[in-house]
Short mmCIF file of C-alpha atoms in Angstrom, two decimals:
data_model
loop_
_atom_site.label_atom_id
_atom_site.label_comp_id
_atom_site.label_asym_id
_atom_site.label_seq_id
_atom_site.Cartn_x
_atom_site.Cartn_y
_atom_site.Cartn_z
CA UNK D 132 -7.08 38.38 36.37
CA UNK D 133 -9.38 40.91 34.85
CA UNK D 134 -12.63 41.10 33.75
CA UNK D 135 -14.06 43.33 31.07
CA UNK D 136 -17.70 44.13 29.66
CA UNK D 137 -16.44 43.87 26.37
CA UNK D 138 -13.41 43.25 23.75
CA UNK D 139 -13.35 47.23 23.37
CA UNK D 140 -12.73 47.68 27.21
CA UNK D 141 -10.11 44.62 27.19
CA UNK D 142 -8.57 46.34 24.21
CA UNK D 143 -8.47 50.13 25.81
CA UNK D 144 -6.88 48.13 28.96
CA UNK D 145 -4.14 46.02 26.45
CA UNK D 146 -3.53 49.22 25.15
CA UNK D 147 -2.28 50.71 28.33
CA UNK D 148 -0.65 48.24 29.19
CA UNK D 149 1.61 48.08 26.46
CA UNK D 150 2.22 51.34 26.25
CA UNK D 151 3.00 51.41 30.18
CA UNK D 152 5.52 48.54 29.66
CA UNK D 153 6.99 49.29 26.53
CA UNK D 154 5.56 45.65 24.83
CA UNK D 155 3.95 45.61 21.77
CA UNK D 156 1.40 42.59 20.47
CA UNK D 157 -0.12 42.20 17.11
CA UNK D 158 -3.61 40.33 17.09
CA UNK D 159 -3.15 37.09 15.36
CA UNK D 160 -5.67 34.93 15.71
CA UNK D 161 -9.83 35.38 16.37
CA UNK D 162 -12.64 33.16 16.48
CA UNK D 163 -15.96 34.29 15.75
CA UNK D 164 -18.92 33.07 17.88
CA UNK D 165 -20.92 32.49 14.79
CA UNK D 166 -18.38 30.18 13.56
CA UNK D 167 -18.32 28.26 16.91
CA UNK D 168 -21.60 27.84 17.09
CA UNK D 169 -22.17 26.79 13.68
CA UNK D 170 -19.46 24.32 14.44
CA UNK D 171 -21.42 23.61 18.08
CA UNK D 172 -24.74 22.90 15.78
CA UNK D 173 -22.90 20.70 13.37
CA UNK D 174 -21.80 18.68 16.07
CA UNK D 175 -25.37 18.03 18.43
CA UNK D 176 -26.79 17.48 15.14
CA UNK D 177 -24.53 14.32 14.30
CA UNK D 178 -24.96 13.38 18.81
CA UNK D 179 -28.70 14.32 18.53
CA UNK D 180 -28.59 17.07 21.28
CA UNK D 181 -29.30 20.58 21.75
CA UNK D 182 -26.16 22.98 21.00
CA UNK D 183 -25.40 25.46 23.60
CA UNK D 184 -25.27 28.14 21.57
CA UNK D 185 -23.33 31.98 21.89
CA UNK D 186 -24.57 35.30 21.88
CA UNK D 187 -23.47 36.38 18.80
CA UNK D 188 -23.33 39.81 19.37
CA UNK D 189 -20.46 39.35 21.22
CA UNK D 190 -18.22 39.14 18.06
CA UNK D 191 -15.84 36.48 19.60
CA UNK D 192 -14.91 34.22 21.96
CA UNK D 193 -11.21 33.92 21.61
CA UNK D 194 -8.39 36.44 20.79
CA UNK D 195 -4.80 35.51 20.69
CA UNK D 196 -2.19 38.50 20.58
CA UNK D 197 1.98 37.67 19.73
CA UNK D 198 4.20 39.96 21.29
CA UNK D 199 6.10 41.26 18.78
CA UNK D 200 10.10 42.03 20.17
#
């Protein structure tokens, strides 16, 4: 399993890899860590707790790629 620094070095590796294995994926899905940690807030707010808030410079927290063959 690797680990990258950011989506843009995960990306450049994806990249190779696909084009070193003849697969192709399309990004389908992302989630945004501002939308997960508005969600996060949302939900200590109804419990009464602190959220555990993101770094939302980050951009996101999930990506989900479909190969496409």
């Amino acid at each position: 399993m690797g680990v990258f620094n950011s989506w843009d070095d995960l990306e450049a590796a994806f990249e190779s890899y696909q084009s070193d294995t003849f697969q192709m994926y399309k990004l389908r899905t992302s989630n945004s860590i501002k939308d997960r940690n508005r969600s996060r807030s949302k939900q200590a707010t109804k419990r009464g707790s602190e959220p555990a808030l993101w770094d939302e410079s980050l951009g996101y927290y999930t990506k989900t790629w479909n190969c496409t063959h």
